Amino acid sequence: MKVTLDISLMSKTKLPIRDLELVKEVLGDSRVTDWEIFEFDYPNCMFHELGIFVENYEMSKSTFTDDLNYLTQILVEIVEKISTDVEIIATDDDNGNFVDEYQKDFENVEKCTFFVTKRKLNHKLFYVSEQKTHVYVNFKYTSLKLYFDL
């Protein structure tokens, strides 16, 4: 099944050009082939958003864990490679509500499908820790739960 992913890199400052190039490099070196990047800079918001829209990301029930791990590795690599301190919100649905909630309270991320951060959060959604980066996963509020009977 091909899914669409909505990925938001949230940062307190706008990403410099070199960081943007590194994000594109990581995506270009991956098996994620159909992606676009958009910058959002909404007035009166605490965080800047770099949106990555991935279309046609192949996932199947039999390879779901491998697909999930691969996606996690890409997101962790982005966080660890760029110089700007970012946190990533990612889901297979429009993540606008998650981003809005994050803008209001960046501690409230439990509903996010994927949340990638260097912070150690204190909730049960912990998935994996890679060196300095932690990944939290929650399928309760996502279409993936329905597609793959999670």
PDB file of C-alpha atoms in Angstrom:
ATOM      1  CA  MET A   1       0.000   0.000   0.000  1.00  0.00           C
ATOM      2  CA  LYS A   2       1.259   3.468  -0.822  1.00  0.00           C
ATOM      3  CA  VAL A   3       0.754   6.047   1.905  1.00  0.00           C
ATOM      4  CA  THR A   4       1.239   9.787   2.067  1.00  0.00           C
ATOM      5  CA  LEU A   5       3.312  11.148   4.930  1.00  0.00           C
ATOM      6  CA  ASP A   6       3.119  14.669   6.329  1.00  0.00           C
ATOM      7  CA  ILE A   7       6.354  15.534   8.140  1.00  0.00           C
ATOM      8  CA  SER A   8       6.974  18.818   9.975  1.00  0.00           C
ATOM      9  CA  LEU A   9      10.353  19.954  11.257  1.00  0.00           C
ATOM     10  CA  MET A  10       9.647  22.422  14.045  1.00  0.00           C
ATOM     11  CA  SER A  11      12.335  24.889  15.130  1.00  0.00           C
ATOM     12  CA  LYS A  12      12.570  28.146  17.046  1.00  0.00           C
ATOM     13  CA  THR A  13      14.585  29.684  14.213  1.00  0.00           C
ATOM     14  CA  LYS A  14      14.273  29.372  10.464  1.00  0.00           C
ATOM     15  CA  LEU A  15      16.496  26.620   9.067  1.00  0.00           C
ATOM     16  CA  PRO A  16      19.623  27.967   7.370  1.00  0.00           C
ATOM     17  CA  ILE A  17      20.214  27.028   3.735  1.00  0.00           C
ATOM     18  CA  ARG A  18      22.879  24.457   4.683  1.00  0.00           C
ATOM     19  CA  ASP A  19      20.430  22.601   6.945  1.00  0.00           C
ATOM     20  CA  LEU A  20      17.813  22.652   4.194  1.00  0.00           C
ATOM     21  CA  GLU A  21      20.405  21.157   1.819  1.00  0.00           C
ATOM     22  CA  LEU A  22      21.206  18.432   4.371  1.00  0.00           C
ATOM     23  CA  VAL A  23      17.506  17.538   4.706  1.00  0.00           C
ATOM     24  CA  LYS A  24      17.275  17.236   0.911  1.00  0.00           C
ATOM     25  CA  GLU A  25      20.466  15.155   0.874  1.00  0.00           C
ATOM     26  CA  VAL A  26      19.111  12.695   3.453  1.00  0.00           C
ATOM     27  CA  LEU A  27      15.847  12.346   1.525  1.00  0.00           C
ATOM     28  CA  GLY A  28      17.694  12.078  -1.796  1.00  0.00           C
ATOM     29  CA  ASP A  29      19.864   9.251  -0.472  1.00  0.00           C
ATOM     30  CA  SER A  30      16.843   7.312   0.823  1.00  0.00           C
ATOM     31  CA  ARG A  31      14.313   5.102  -0.901  1.00  0.00           C
ATOM     32  CA  VAL A  32      11.780   7.888  -0.362  1.00  0.00           C
ATOM     33  CA  THR A  33      11.506   9.156  -3.927  1.00  0.00           C
ATOM     34  CA  ASP A  34       8.370  11.276  -4.187  1.00  0.00           C
ATOM     35  CA  TRP A  35       8.724  14.263  -1.821  1.00  0.00           C
ATOM     36  CA  GLU A  36       8.345  18.041  -1.721  1.00  0.00           C
ATOM     37  CA  ILE A  37       9.523  20.593   0.828  1.00  0.00           C
ATOM     38  CA  PHE A  38       7.619  23.704   1.874  1.00  0.00           C
ATOM     39  CA  GLU A  39       8.535  26.387   4.404  1.00  0.00           C
ATOM     40  CA  PHE A  40       5.808  27.779   6.624  1.00  0.00           C
ATOM     41  CA  ASP A  41       6.396  30.891   8.689  1.00  0.00           C
ATOM     42  CA  TYR A  42       3.103  31.828  10.279  1.00  0.00           C
ATOM     43  CA  PRO A  43       2.847  35.142  12.129  1.00  0.00           C
ATOM     44  CA  ASN A  44       2.532  35.009  15.911  1.00  0.00           C
ATOM     45  CA  CYS A  45       3.781  31.412  16.137  1.00  0.00           C
ATOM     46  CA  MET A  46       6.551  30.305  18.462  1.00  0.00           C
ATOM     47  CA  PHE A  47       8.001  27.779  15.989  1.00  0.00           C
ATOM     48  CA  HIS A  48       8.946  27.792  12.312  1.00  0.00           C
ATOM     49  CA  GLU A  49       7.779  24.811  10.272  1.00  0.00           C
ATOM     50  CA  LEU A  50       9.529  23.069   7.415  1.00  0.00           C
ATOM     51  CA  GLY A  51       7.002  20.739   5.820  1.00  0.00           C
ATOM     52  CA  ILE A  52       7.982  17.624   3.922  1.00  0.00           C
ATOM     53  CA  PHE A  53       5.199  15.929   2.008  1.00  0.00           C
ATOM     54  CA  VAL A  54       6.022  12.374   0.974  1.00  0.00           C
ATOM     55  CA  GLU A  55       3.719  10.626  -1.467  1.00  0.00           C
ATOM     56  CA  ASN A  56       3.635   6.974  -2.458  1.00  0.00           C
ATOM     57  CA  TYR A  57       5.685   5.659   0.477  1.00  0.00           C
ATOM     58  CA  GLU A  58       5.357   1.901   0.122  1.00  0.00           C
ATOM     59  CA  MET A  59       4.265  -0.005   3.223  1.00  0.00           C
ATOM     60  CA  SER A  60       2.746  -3.435   3.615  1.00  0.00           C
ATOM     61  CA  LYS A  61       1.425  -5.466   6.503  1.00  0.00           C
ATOM     62  CA  SER A  62       4.164  -8.078   6.089  1.00  0.00           C
ATOM     63  CA  THR A  63       6.975  -5.490   6.080  1.00  0.00           C
ATOM     64  CA  PHE A  64       5.371  -2.895   8.359  1.00  0.00           C
ATOM     65  CA  THR A  65       7.993  -3.137  11.110  1.00  0.00           C
ATOM     66  CA  ASP A  66      10.848  -2.804   8.606  1.00  0.00           C
ATOM     67  CA  ASP A  67       9.088   0.109   6.879  1.00  0.00           C
ATOM     68  CA  LEU A  68       8.539   1.795  10.233  1.00  0.00           C
ATOM     69  CA  ASN A  69      12.174   1.295  11.250  1.00  0.00           C
ATOM     70  CA  TYR A  70      13.393   2.672   7.913  1.00  0.00           C
ATOM     71  CA  LEU A  71      11.251   5.780   8.233  1.00  0.00           C
ATOM     72  CA  THR A  72      12.440   6.213  11.822  1.00  0.00           C
ATOM     73  CA  GLN A  73      16.088   6.029  10.699  1.00  0.00           C
ATOM     74  CA  ILE A  74      15.505   8.768   8.108  1.00  0.00           C
ATOM     75  CA  LEU A  75      13.856  11.081  10.635  1.00  0.00           C
ATOM     76  CA  VAL A  76      16.585  10.461  13.228  1.00  0.00           C
ATOM     77  CA  GLU A  77      19.281  11.094  10.616  1.00  0.00           C
ATOM     78  CA  ILE A  78      17.721  14.450   9.758  1.00  0.00           C
ATOM     79  CA  VAL A  79      17.586  15.531  13.424  1.00  0.00           C
ATOM     80  CA  GLU A  80      21.182  14.457  14.048  1.00  0.00           C
ATOM     81  CA  LYS A  81      22.706  15.855  10.829  1.00  0.00           C
ATOM     82  CA  ILE A  82      21.442  19.406  10.807  1.00  0.00           C
ATOM     83  CA  SER A  83      22.821  22.155  13.026  1.00  0.00           C
ATOM     84  CA  THR A  84      19.450  23.642  13.970  1.00  0.00           C
ATOM     85  CA  ASP A  85      17.674  22.147  16.962  1.00  0.00           C
ATOM     86  CA  VAL A  86      14.465  20.665  15.509  1.00  0.00           C
ATOM     87  CA  GLU A  87      11.705  18.346  16.589  1.00  0.00           C
ATOM     88  CA  ILE A  88       9.777  16.324  14.035  1.00  0.00           C
ATOM     89  CA  ILE A  89       6.060  15.649  13.952  1.00  0.00           C
ATOM     90  CA  ALA A  90       5.094  13.087  11.320  1.00  0.00           C
ATOM     91  CA  THR A  91       1.941  11.205  10.408  1.00  0.00           C
ATOM     92  CA  ASP A  92       0.210   9.584   7.472  1.00  0.00           C
ATOM     93  CA  ASP A  93      -2.630  12.101   7.747  1.00  0.00           C
ATOM     94  CA  ASP A  94      -2.665  15.890   7.581  1.00  0.00           C
ATOM     95  CA  ASN A  95      -0.721  16.830  10.691  1.00  0.00           C
ATOM     96  CA  GLY A  96      -2.105  20.379  10.976  1.00  0.00           C
ATOM     97  CA  ASN A  97      -3.899  19.651  14.246  1.00  0.00           C
ATOM     98  CA  PHE A  98      -0.763  18.135  15.781  1.00  0.00           C
ATOM     99  CA  VAL A  99       1.303  21.154  14.683  1.00  0.00           C
ATOM    100  CA  ASP A 100      -1.300  23.568  16.078  1.00  0.00           C
ATOM    101  CA  GLU A 101      -1.274  21.760  19.429  1.00  0.00           C
ATOM    102  CA  TYR A 102       2.529  21.765  19.431  1.00  0.00           C
ATOM    103  CA  GLN A 103       2.569  25.533  18.771  1.00  0.00           C
ATOM    104  CA  LYS A 104       0.376  26.025  21.862  1.00  0.00           C
ATOM    105  CA  ASP A 105       2.129  23.520  24.135  1.00  0.00           C
ATOM    106  CA  PHE A 106       5.287  21.796  22.872  1.00  0.00           C
ATOM    107  CA  GLU A 107       5.175  19.393  25.829  1.00  0.00           C
ATOM    108  CA  ASN A 108       1.855  17.931  24.645  1.00  0.00           C
ATOM    109  CA  VAL A 109       2.931  15.538  21.886  1.00  0.00           C
ATOM    110  CA  GLU A 110       1.278  12.304  22.965  1.00  0.00           C
ATOM    111  CA  LYS A 111      -1.194  12.329  20.060  1.00  0.00           C
ATOM    112  CA  CYS A 112       1.526  12.639  17.395  1.00  0.00           C
ATOM    113  CA  THR A 113       1.992   9.536  15.253  1.00  0.00           C
ATOM    114  CA  PHE A 114       5.768  10.043  15.174  1.00  0.00           C
ATOM    115  CA  PHE A 115       7.592  12.531  17.363  1.00  0.00           C
ATOM    116  CA  VAL A 116      11.368  12.758  17.028  1.00  0.00           C
ATOM    117  CA  THR A 117      13.326  14.862  19.510  1.00  0.00           C
ATOM    118  CA  LYS A 118      16.551  15.205  21.437  1.00  0.00           C
ATOM    119  CA  ARG A 119      14.476  15.742  24.583  1.00  0.00           C
ATOM    120  CA  LYS A 120      13.713  12.819  26.843  1.00  0.00           C
ATOM    121  CA  LEU A 121       9.962  12.863  27.342  1.00  0.00           C
ATOM    122  CA  ASN A 122       8.188  11.298  30.244  1.00  0.00           C
ATOM    123  CA  HIS A 123       5.409   9.270  28.672  1.00  0.00           C
ATOM    124  CA  LYS A 124       4.785   5.715  27.589  1.00  0.00           C
ATOM    125  CA  LEU A 125       4.984   6.227  23.826  1.00  0.00           C
ATOM    126  CA  PHE A 126       8.744   5.690  23.685  1.00  0.00           C
ATOM    127  CA  TYR A 127       9.751   3.695  20.613  1.00  0.00           C
ATOM    128  CA  VAL A 128      13.515   3.823  20.153  1.00  0.00           C
ATOM    129  CA  SER A 129      16.547   5.840  21.171  1.00  0.00           C
ATOM    130  CA  GLU A 130      19.377   6.490  18.714  1.00  0.00           C
ATOM    131  CA  GLN A 131      22.432   8.111  20.313  1.00  0.00           C
ATOM    132  CA  LYS A 132      21.086  11.563  21.251  1.00  0.00           C
ATOM    133  CA  THR A 133      17.698  11.311  19.561  1.00  0.00           C
ATOM    134  CA  HIS A 134      14.491   9.726  20.831  1.00  0.00           C
ATOM    135  CA  VAL A 135      11.489   8.570  18.820  1.00  0.00           C
ATOM    136  CA  TYR A 136       7.964   8.323  20.193  1.00  0.00           C
ATOM    137  CA  VAL A 137       5.224   6.537  18.249  1.00  0.00           C
ATOM    138  CA  ASN A 138       1.459   6.468  18.713  1.00  0.00           C
ATOM    139  CA  PHE A 139      -0.919   4.887  16.192  1.00  0.00           C
ATOM    140  CA  LYS A 140      -4.102   5.667  18.118  1.00  0.00           C
ATOM    141  CA  TYR A 141      -4.911   8.833  16.129  1.00  0.00           C
ATOM    142  CA  THR A 142      -3.810   7.763  12.642  1.00  0.00           C
ATOM    143  CA  SER A 143      -5.119   5.995   9.566  1.00  0.00           C
ATOM    144  CA  LEU A 144      -2.191   3.577   9.786  1.00  0.00           C
ATOM    145  CA  LYS A 145      -4.058   1.956  12.666  1.00  0.00           C
ATOM    146  CA  LEU A 146      -6.905   1.112  10.296  1.00  0.00           C
ATOM    147  CA  TYR A 147      -4.773   0.168   7.283  1.00  0.00           C
ATOM    148  CA  PHE A 148      -2.580  -2.250   9.167  1.00  0.00           C
ATOM    149  CA  ASP A 149      -4.923  -3.281  11.990  1.00  0.00           C
ATOM    150  CA  LEU A 150      -2.583  -1.981  14.704  1.00  0.00           C
TER     151      LEU A 150
END
